[in-house]
């Protein structure tokens, strides 16, 4: 069922004799039937399976007629691309997904979070929230500071930032020291006339 009836009616002769009020009633019953099916099934609270219904494809394109085949109630290639992107983003973000805020043709596919399941259902929706970067930045900017805020120690932060450099310097100095002391002991051993474990008379 397409959300824009005025663009769907000319392509389907069977709808020409049905008034708009009747079409809205049919559309409402169609939607309510799917939602009741989803709610009724999910009341059983299966642990490994859940039903998710999407009875309507919401079209907010400025030129919706370009999404259909000529004089036919079928989506063309561009319409299928539109429907695929809308369906994916709707499954990832849940019912809060509002395609009217941005042109779907300019919007990218949502990337699923690693901490949440792929598809937002009524069960995981309260624990898995998808938000845009601008929404996260706005929430972070308006979050008040807590009473037990930790004072930032910039010396520790500087030490952590340059930790790799400090470790490299220490390893380099240790290597130079080992080679230097080894060379000194080696040269000193070459000057000895007797071996270290050689027997000395009278001892």
PDB file of C-alpha atoms in Angstrom, residues 5 30 32 45 60 68 103 153 157 192:
ATOM      1  CA  UNK A   5      -3.023   7.799  -3.064  1.00  0.00           C
ATOM      2  CA  UNK A  30      -4.607  -2.413   6.461  1.00  0.00           C
ATOM      3  CA  UNK A  32      -4.049  -1.604  11.994  1.00  0.00           C
ATOM      4  CA  UNK A  45       7.644 -13.214  24.227  1.00  0.00           C
ATOM      5  CA  UNK A  60       8.088  12.020   0.519  1.00  0.00           C
ATOM      6  CA  UNK A  68       6.749   4.452 -10.866  1.00  0.00           C
ATOM      7  CA  UNK A 103      15.644  14.085   1.221  1.00  0.00           C
ATOM      8  CA  UNK A 153      45.223  16.257  35.165  1.00  0.00           C
ATOM      9  CA  UNK A 157      47.217  13.351  29.771  1.00  0.00           C
ATOM     10  CA  UNK A 192      94.563  -9.680  29.824  1.00  0.00           C
TER      11      UNK A 192
END
